Short mmCIF file of C-alpha atoms and ligand atoms in Angstrom, two decimals:
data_model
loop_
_atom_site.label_atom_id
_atom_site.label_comp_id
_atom_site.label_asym_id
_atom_site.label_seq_id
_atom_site.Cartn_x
_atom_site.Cartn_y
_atom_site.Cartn_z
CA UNK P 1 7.56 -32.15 46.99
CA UNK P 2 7.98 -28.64 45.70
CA UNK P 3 5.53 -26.23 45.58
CA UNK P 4 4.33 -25.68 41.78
CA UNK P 5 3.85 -22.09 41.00
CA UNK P 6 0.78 -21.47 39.60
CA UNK P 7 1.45 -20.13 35.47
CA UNK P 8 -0.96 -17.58 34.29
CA UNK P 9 1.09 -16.22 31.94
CA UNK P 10 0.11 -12.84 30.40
CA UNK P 11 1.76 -11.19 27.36
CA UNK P 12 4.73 -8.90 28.35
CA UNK P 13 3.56 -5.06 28.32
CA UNK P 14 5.91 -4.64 25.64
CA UNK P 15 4.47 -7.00 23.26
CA UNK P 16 0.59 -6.42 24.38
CA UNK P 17 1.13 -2.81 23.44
CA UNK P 18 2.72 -3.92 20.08
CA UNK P 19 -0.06 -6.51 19.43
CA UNK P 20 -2.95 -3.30 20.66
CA UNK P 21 -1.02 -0.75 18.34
CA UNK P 22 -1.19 -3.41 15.13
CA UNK P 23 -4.62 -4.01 15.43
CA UNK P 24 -5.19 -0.08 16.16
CA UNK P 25 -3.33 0.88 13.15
CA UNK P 26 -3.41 -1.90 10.47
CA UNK P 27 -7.07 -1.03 8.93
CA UNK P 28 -5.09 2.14 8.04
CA UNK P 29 -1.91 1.17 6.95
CA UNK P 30 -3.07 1.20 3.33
CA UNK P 31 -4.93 4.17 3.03
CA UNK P 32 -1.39 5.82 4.63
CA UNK P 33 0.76 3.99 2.46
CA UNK P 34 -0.84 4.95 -0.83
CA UNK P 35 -0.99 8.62 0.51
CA UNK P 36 2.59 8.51 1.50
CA UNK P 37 3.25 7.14 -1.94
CA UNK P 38 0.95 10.00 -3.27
CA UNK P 39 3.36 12.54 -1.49
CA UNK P 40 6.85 10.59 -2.06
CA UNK P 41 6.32 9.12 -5.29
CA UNK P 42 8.98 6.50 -4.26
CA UNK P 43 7.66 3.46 -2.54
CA UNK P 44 10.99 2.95 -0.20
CA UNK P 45 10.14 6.68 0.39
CA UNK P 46 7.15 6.03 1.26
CA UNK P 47 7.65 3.07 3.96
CA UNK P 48 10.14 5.07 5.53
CA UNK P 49 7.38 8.66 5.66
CA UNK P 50 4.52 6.07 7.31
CA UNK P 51 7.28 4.45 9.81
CA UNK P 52 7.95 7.71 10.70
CA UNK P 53 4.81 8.96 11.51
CA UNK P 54 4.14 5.40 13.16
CA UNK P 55 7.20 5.44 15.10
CA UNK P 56 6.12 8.84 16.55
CA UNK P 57 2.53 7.96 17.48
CA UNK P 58 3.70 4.28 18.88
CA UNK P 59 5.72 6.69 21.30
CA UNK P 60 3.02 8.58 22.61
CA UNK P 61 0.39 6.09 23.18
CA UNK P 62 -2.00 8.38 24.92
CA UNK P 63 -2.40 10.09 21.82
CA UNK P 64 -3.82 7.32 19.81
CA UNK P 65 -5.46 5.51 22.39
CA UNK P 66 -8.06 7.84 22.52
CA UNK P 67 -9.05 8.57 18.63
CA UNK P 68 -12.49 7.32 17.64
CA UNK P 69 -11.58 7.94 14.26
CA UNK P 70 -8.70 8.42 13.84
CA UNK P 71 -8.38 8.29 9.64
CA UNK P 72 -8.70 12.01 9.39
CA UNK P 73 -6.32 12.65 12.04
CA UNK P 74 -3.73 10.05 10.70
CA UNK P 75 -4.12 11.94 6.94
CA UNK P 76 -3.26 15.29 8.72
CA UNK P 77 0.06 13.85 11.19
CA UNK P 78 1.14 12.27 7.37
CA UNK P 79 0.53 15.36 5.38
CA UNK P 80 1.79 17.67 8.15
CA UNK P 81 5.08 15.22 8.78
CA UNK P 82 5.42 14.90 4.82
CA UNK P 83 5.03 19.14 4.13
CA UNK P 84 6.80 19.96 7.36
CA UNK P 85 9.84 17.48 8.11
CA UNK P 86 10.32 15.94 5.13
CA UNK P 87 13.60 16.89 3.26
CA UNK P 88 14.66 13.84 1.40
CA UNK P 89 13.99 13.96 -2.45
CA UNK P 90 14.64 11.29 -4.56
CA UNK P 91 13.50 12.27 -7.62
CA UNK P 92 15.35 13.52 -10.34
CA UNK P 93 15.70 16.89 -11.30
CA UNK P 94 13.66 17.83 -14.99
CA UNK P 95 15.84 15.98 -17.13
CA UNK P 96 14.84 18.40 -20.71
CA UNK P 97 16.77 16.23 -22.79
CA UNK P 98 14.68 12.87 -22.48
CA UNK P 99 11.29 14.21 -21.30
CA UNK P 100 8.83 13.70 -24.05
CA UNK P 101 8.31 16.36 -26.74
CA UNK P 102 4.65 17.78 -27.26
CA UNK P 103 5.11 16.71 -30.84
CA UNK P 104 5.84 13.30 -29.34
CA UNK P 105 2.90 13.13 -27.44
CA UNK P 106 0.87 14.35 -29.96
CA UNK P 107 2.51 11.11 -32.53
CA UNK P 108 3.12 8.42 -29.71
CA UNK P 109 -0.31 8.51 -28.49
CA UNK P 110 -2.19 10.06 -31.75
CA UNK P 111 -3.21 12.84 -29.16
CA UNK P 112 -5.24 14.86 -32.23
CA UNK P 113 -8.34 12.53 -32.39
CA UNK P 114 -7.87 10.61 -28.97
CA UNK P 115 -10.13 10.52 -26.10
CA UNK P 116 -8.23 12.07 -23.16
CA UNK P 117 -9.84 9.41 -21.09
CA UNK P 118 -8.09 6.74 -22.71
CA UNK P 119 -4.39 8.23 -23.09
CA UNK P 120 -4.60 8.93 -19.20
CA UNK P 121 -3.30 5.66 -18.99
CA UNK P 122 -0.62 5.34 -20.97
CA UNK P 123 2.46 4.62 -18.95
CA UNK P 124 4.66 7.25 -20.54
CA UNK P 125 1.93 10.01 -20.18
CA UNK P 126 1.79 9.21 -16.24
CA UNK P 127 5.96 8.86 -16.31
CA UNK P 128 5.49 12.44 -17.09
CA UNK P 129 3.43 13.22 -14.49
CA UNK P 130 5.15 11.69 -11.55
CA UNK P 131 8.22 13.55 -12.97
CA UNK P 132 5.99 17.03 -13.10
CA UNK P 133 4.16 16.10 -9.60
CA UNK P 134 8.00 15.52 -7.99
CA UNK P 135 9.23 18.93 -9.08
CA UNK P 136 5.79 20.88 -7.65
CA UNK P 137 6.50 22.19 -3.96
CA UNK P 138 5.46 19.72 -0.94
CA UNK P 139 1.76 21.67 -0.58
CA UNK P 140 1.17 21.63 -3.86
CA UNK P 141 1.67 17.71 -4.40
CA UNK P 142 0.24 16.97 -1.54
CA UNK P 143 -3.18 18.88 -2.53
CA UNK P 144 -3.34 17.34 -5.64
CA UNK P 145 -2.40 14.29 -4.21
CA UNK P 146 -5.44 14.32 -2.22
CA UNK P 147 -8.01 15.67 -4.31
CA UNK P 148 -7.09 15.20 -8.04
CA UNK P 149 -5.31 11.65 -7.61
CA UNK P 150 -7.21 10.34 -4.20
CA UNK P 151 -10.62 12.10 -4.73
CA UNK P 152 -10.77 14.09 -1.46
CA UNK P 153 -13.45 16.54 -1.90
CA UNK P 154 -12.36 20.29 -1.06
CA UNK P 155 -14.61 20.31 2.05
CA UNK P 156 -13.21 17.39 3.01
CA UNK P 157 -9.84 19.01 2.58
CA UNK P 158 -10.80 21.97 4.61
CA UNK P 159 -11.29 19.89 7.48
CA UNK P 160 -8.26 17.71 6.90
CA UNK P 161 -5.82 20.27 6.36
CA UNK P 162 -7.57 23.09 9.04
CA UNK P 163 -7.73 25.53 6.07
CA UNK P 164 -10.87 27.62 5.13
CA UNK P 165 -12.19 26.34 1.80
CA UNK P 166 -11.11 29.38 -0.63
CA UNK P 167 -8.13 28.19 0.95
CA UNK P 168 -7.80 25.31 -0.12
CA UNK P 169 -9.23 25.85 -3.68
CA UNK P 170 -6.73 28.79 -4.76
CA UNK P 171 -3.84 26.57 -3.30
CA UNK P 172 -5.34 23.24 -5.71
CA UNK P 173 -5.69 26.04 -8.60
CA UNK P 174 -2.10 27.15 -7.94
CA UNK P 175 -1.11 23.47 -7.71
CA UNK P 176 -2.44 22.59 -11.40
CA UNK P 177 -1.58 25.34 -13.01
CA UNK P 178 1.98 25.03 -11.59
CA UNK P 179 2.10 21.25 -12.63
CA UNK P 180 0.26 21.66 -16.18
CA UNK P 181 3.56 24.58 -16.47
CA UNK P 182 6.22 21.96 -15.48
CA UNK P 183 4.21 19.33 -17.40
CA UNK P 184 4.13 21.23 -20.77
CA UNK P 185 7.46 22.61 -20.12
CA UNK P 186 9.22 19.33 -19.71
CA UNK P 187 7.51 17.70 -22.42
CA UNK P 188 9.18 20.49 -24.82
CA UNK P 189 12.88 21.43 -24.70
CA UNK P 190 12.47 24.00 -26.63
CA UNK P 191 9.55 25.25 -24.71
CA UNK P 192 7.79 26.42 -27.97
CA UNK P 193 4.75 24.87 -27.16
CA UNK P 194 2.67 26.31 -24.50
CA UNK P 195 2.74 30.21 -26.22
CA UNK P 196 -0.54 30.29 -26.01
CA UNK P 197 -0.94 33.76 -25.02
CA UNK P 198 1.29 34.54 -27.92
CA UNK P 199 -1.43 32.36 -30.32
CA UNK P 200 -4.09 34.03 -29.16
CA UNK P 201 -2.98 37.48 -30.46
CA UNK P 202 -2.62 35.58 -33.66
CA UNK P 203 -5.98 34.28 -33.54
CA UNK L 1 -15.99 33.19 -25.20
CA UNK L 2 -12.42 34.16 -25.97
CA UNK L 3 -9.07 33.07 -25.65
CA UNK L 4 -8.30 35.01 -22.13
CA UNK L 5 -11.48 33.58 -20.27
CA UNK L 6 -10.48 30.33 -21.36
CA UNK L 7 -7.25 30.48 -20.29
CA UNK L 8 -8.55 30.85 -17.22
CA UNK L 9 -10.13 28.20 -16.58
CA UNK L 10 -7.66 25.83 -17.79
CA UNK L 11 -6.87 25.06 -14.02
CA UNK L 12 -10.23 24.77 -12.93
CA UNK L 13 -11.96 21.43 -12.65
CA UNK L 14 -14.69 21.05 -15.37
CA UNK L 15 -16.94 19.99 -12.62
CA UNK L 16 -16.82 23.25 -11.40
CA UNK L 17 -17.47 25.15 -14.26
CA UNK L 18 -21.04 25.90 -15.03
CA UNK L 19 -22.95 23.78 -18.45
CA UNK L 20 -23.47 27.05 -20.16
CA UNK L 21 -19.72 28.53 -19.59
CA UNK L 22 -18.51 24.61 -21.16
CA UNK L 23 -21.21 24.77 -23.91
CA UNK L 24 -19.15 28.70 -25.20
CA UNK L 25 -15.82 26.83 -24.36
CA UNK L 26 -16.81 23.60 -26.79
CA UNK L 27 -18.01 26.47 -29.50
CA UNK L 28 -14.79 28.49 -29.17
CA UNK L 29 -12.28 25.38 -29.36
CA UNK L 30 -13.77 24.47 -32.56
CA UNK L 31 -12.48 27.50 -34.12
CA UNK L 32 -9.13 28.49 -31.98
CA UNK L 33 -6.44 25.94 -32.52
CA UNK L 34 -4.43 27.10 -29.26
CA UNK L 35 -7.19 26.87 -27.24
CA UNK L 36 -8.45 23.74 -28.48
CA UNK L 37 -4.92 22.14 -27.95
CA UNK L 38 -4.65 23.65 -24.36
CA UNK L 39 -7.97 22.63 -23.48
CA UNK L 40 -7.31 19.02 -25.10
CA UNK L 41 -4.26 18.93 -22.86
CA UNK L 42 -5.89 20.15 -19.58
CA UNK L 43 -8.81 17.44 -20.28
CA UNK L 44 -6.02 14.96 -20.43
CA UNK L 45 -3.81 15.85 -17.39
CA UNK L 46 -6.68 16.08 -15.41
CA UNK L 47 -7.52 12.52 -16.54
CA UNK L 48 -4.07 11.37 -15.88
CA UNK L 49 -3.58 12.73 -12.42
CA UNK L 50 -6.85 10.50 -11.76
CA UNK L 51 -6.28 7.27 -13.18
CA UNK L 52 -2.36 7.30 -12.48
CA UNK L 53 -2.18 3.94 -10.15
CA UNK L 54 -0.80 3.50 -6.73
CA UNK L 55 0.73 0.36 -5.32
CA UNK L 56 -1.34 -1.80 -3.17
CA UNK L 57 0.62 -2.00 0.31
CA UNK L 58 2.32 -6.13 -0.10
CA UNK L 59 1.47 -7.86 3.47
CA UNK L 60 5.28 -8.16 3.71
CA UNK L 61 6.11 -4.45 3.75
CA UNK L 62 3.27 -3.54 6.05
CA UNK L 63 5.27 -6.39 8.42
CA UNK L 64 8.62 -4.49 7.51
CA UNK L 65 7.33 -1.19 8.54
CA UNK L 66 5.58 -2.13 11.73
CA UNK L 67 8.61 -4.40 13.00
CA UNK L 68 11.43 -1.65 12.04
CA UNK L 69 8.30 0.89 14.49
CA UNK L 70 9.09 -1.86 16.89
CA UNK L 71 12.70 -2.30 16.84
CA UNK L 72 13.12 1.37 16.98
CA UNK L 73 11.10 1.95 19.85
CA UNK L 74 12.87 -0.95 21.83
CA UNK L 75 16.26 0.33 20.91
CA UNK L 76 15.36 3.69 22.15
CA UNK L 77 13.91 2.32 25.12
CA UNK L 78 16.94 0.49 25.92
CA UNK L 79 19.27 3.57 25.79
CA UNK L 80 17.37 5.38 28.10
CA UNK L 81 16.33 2.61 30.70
CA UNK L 82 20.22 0.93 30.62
CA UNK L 83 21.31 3.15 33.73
CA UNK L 84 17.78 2.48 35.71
CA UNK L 85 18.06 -1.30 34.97
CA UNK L 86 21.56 -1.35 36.28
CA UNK L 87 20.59 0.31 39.22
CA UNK L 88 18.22 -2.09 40.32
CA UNK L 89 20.67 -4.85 39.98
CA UNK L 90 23.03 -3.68 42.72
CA UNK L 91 20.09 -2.87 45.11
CA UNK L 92 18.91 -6.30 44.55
CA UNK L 93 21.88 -7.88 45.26
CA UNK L 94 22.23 -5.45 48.17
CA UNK L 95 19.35 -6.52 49.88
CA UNK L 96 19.89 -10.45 49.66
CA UNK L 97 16.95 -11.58 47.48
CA UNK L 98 17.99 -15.35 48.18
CA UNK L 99 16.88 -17.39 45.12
CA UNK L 100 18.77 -20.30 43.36
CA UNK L 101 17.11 -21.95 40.34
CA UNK L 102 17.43 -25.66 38.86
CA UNK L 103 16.32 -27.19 35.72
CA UNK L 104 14.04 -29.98 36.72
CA UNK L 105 14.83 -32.89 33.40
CA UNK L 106 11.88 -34.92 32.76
CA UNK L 107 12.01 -37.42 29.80
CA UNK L 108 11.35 -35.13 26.87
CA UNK L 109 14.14 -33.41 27.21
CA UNK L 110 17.69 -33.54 28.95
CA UNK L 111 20.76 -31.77 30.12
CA UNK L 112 23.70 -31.47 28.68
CA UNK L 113 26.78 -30.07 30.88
CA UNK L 114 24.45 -26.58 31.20
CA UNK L 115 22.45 -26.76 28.14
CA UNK L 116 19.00 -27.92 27.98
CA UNK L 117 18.32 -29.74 25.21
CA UNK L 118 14.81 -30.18 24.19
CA UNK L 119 13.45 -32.37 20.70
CA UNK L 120 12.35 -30.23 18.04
CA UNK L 121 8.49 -29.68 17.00
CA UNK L 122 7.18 -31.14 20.04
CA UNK L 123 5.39 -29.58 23.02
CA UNK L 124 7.41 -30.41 26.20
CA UNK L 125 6.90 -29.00 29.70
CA UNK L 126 10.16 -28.16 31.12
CA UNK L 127 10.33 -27.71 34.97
CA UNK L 128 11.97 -24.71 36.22
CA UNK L 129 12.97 -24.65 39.93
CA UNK L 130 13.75 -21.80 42.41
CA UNK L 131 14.45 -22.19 45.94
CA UNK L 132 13.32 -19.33 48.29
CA UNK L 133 15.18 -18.42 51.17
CA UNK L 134 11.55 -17.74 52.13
CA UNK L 135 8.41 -16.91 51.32
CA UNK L 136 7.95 -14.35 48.89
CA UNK L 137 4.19 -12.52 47.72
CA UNK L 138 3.41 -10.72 44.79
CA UNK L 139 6.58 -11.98 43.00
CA UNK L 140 6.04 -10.81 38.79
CA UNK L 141 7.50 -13.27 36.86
CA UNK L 142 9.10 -12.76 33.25
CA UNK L 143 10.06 -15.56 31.23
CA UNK L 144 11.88 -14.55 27.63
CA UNK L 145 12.26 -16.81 25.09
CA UNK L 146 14.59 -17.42 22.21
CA UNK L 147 13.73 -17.42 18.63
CA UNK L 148 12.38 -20.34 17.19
CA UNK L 149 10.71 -21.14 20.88
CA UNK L 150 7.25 -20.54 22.08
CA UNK L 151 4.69 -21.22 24.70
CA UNK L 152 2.93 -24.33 23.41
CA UNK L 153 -0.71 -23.68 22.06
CA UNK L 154 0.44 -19.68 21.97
CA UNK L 155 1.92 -19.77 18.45
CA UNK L 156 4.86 -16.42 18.87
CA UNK L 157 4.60 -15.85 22.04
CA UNK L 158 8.24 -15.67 23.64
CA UNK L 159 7.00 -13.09 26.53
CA UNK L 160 5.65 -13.71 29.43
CA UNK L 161 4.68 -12.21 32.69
CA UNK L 162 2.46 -13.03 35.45
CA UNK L 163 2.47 -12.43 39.44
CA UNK L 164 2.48 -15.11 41.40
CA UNK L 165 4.17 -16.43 45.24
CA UNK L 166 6.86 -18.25 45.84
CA UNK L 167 6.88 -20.65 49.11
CA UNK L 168 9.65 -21.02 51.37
CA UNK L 169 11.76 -24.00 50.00
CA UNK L 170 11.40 -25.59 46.41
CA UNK L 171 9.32 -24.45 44.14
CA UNK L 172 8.48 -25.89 40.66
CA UNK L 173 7.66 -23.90 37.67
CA UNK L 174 6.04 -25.98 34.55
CA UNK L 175 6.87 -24.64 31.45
CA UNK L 176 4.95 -25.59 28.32
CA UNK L 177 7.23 -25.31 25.16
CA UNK L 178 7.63 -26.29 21.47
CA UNK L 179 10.91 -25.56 19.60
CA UNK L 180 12.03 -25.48 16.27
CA UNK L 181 15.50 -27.79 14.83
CA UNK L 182 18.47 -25.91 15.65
CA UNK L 183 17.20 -23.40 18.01
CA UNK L 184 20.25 -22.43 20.11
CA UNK L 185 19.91 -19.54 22.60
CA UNK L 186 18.71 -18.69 26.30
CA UNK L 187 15.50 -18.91 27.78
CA UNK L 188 15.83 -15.91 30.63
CA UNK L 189 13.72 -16.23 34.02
CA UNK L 190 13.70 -12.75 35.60
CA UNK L 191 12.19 -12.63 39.45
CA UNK L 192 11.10 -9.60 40.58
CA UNK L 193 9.39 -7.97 43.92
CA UNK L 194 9.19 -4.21 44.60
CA UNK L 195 12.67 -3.54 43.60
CA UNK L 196 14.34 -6.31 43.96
CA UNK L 197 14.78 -8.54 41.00
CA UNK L 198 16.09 -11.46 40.17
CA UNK L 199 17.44 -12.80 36.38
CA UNK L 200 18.24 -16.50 35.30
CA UNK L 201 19.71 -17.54 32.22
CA UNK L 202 19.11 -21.17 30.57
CA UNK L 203 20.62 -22.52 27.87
CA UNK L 204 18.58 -23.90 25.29
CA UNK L 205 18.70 -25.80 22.49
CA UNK L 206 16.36 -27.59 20.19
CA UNK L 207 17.21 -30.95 18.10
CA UNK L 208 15.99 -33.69 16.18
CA UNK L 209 14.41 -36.75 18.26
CA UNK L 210 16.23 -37.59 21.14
CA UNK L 211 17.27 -41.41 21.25
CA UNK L 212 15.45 -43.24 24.10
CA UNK L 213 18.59 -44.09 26.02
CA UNK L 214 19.78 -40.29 26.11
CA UNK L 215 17.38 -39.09 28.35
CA UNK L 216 19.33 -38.45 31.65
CA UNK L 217 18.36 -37.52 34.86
CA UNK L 218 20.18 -34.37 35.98
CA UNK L 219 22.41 -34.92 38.93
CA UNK L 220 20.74 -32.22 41.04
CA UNK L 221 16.93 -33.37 40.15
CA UNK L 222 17.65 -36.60 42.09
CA UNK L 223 20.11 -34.96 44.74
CA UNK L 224 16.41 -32.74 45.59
CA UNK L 225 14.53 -35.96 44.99
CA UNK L 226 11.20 -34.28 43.11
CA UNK L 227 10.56 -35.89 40.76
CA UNK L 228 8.94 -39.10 43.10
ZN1 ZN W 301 -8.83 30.73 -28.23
#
């Protein structure tokens, strides 16, 4: 008779540290994904920013291991990888000649007597805006990102993005005013519309 | 009010700006026409930037991304451990670790020429044999799976370690497996103890029911007698 060796199999390392790291990271995973689609605008984009950032944590285990809580600290290794090492853009450049006119705007969506609230969510308005968002620089989207699309308060910022809180306010006033310039300017080739300086010496 | 001021404070939230400061702008927009449409239009991106939707993360990708973390890891393990591995080989064959290994038929499945065939969907303990040139402690065994073949009750598990002994002689190791129609690949045994190590390759193969009168006993099962 042979001897029978006793089986108490275990999970390979391998696969035990893939099975702790999915368990670790999936309560996440959304909250990263619709960030990283936030920052990309591009959902392919955006697989490929969180794989990257997973990829690079998976690697140093002792890093994650240890984090309590780690959903601040995940939101600041995405923005920093996103602002920092992220050089693909997909979007297309301004394209003047089939953005929306202001006088468009103003017919398609009866603008004069309309509640703001409710245009928000037409789908050509927010076409505009993810064209506008896509041409602001990395910090910029990403600020607005976080606290005019995701509703990150600025203290909450400060702490995210290690910035003092005038900071981070001047940099989300820089951000709008730079995207409400693209905005208006793409939405009139002839860029007639936003003179408002010029109206108010009329005025 | 005027124009300037309210310029601005075209890029500040209207959160942030005071009741009273918001009670002048609403009086001054009634009369300016430029302001009224700039304020109309910072109202409105402001609006937009908050309701503009974001896609739900599908079940599927969040399975993409985490196997493509996976597969990139293991790839770039494998580039850097393929010397070290290699090494280990030779010094294991150096220093004699004396193991041969048979597969042990019993009537759920059977072999053919080197191939073990096994019937699909159905939970069958395979015997795996090794015979030690002596006896050998603190042995870690790996077992590795094919696709479409896992550990019975352990629904994708194909890995599998543990540390065990083996005695001098014959020793038996009981597999529990189920495998899916038209698995076809090799079911690896890898032996290992301090630096020596050890790796055995099956052939495997899953199929439909077996007929009754194709279940053979191996040759070498009866020549080692273990099965009585
Ligand atoms: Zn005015």
């Amino acid at each position: 008779m042979p001897s029978i060796i006793p089986f108490h199999p275990k999970r390979h390392p391998q696969v035990q540290r893939q099975a702790e790291f999915t368990a670790w990271v999936k309560p996440h995973l959304d909250m990263l994904y619709r960030t990283a689609w936030r920052f990309t605008g591009h959902a392919q984009d955006a697989e490929d920013l969180v794989q990257e950032l997973l990829l690079r944590l998976y690697q140093k285990p002792a890093t994650w291991i240890k984090l309590d809580n780690p959903t601040t600290w995940l939101m600041r290794a995405l923005h920093n990888l996103f602002v920092d090492h992220w050089r693909r853009t997909r979007h297309a450049p301004l394209n003047r000649r089939h953005n929306l006119s202001w006088d468009d705007l103003i017919n398609s969506m009866d603008l004069g007597g309309a509640d703001p609230e409710r245009l928000a969510h037409s789908e050509l308005l927010q076409r505009q805006i993810q064209t506008a968002l896509a041409s602001l620089p990395h910090e910029q989207r990403t600020i607005l990102a976080l606290h005019d699309m995701e509703g990150h308060t600025v203290s909450e910022l400060s702490v995210l993005l290690k910035l003092p809180l005038g900071t981070v306010k001047s940099r989300l006033f820089r951000a709008r005013r730079h995207l409400r310039e693209i905005f208006l300017a793409n939405g009139n080739p002839g860029g007639e519309f936003y003179v408002l300086g010029d109206e108010v010496k009329a005025t | 009010m005027n124009c300037e001021l309210l310029k601005k404070l075209l890029d500040v939230p209207a959160t942030e700006i005071p009741d009273a400061t918001l009670a002048d702008i609403h009086i001054h927009i009634e009369s300016c026409h430029a302001c009224n449409q700039a304020w109309r239009m910072k109202q409105l991106l402001s609006a937009a930037l908050k309701a503009s939707p974001a896609p739900m993360l599908s079940e599927a990708a969040a399975h993409r991304i985490l196997a493509q973390v996976f597969a990139a890891d293991t790839q770039r393990r494998r580039n850097v451990m393929s010397v070290g591995i290699a090494a280990v080989l030779v010094l294991g064959l150096a220093l004699g670790f004396t193991l041969n290994h048979f597969m042990v038929p019993v009537p759920d499945y059977v072999m053919r020429g080197d191939k073990l065939i096994l019937q699909s969907e159905r939970p069958t303990t395979v015997g795996v044999a090794f015979d030690a040139g002596s006896t050998l402690k603190d042995v870690h065994f790996t077992i590795e799976l094919p696709a479409g073949i896992q550990v019975a009750g352990q629904p994708g598990v194909r890995h599998l370690t543990w540390v065990g002994e083996l005695h001098k002689g014959k020793n038996l190791l009981k597999l529990p497996l189920v495998a899916h129609a038209g698995t076809d690949g090799l079911l690896t045994a890898k032996l290992s103890q301090g630096t020596d190590h050890q790796t055995f390759n099956v052939s495997i193969r899953a199929e439909a029911p077996l007929p009754m009168g194709s279940r053979l006993w191996h040759g070498l099962a009866q020549a080692f007698d273990w099965r009585s």
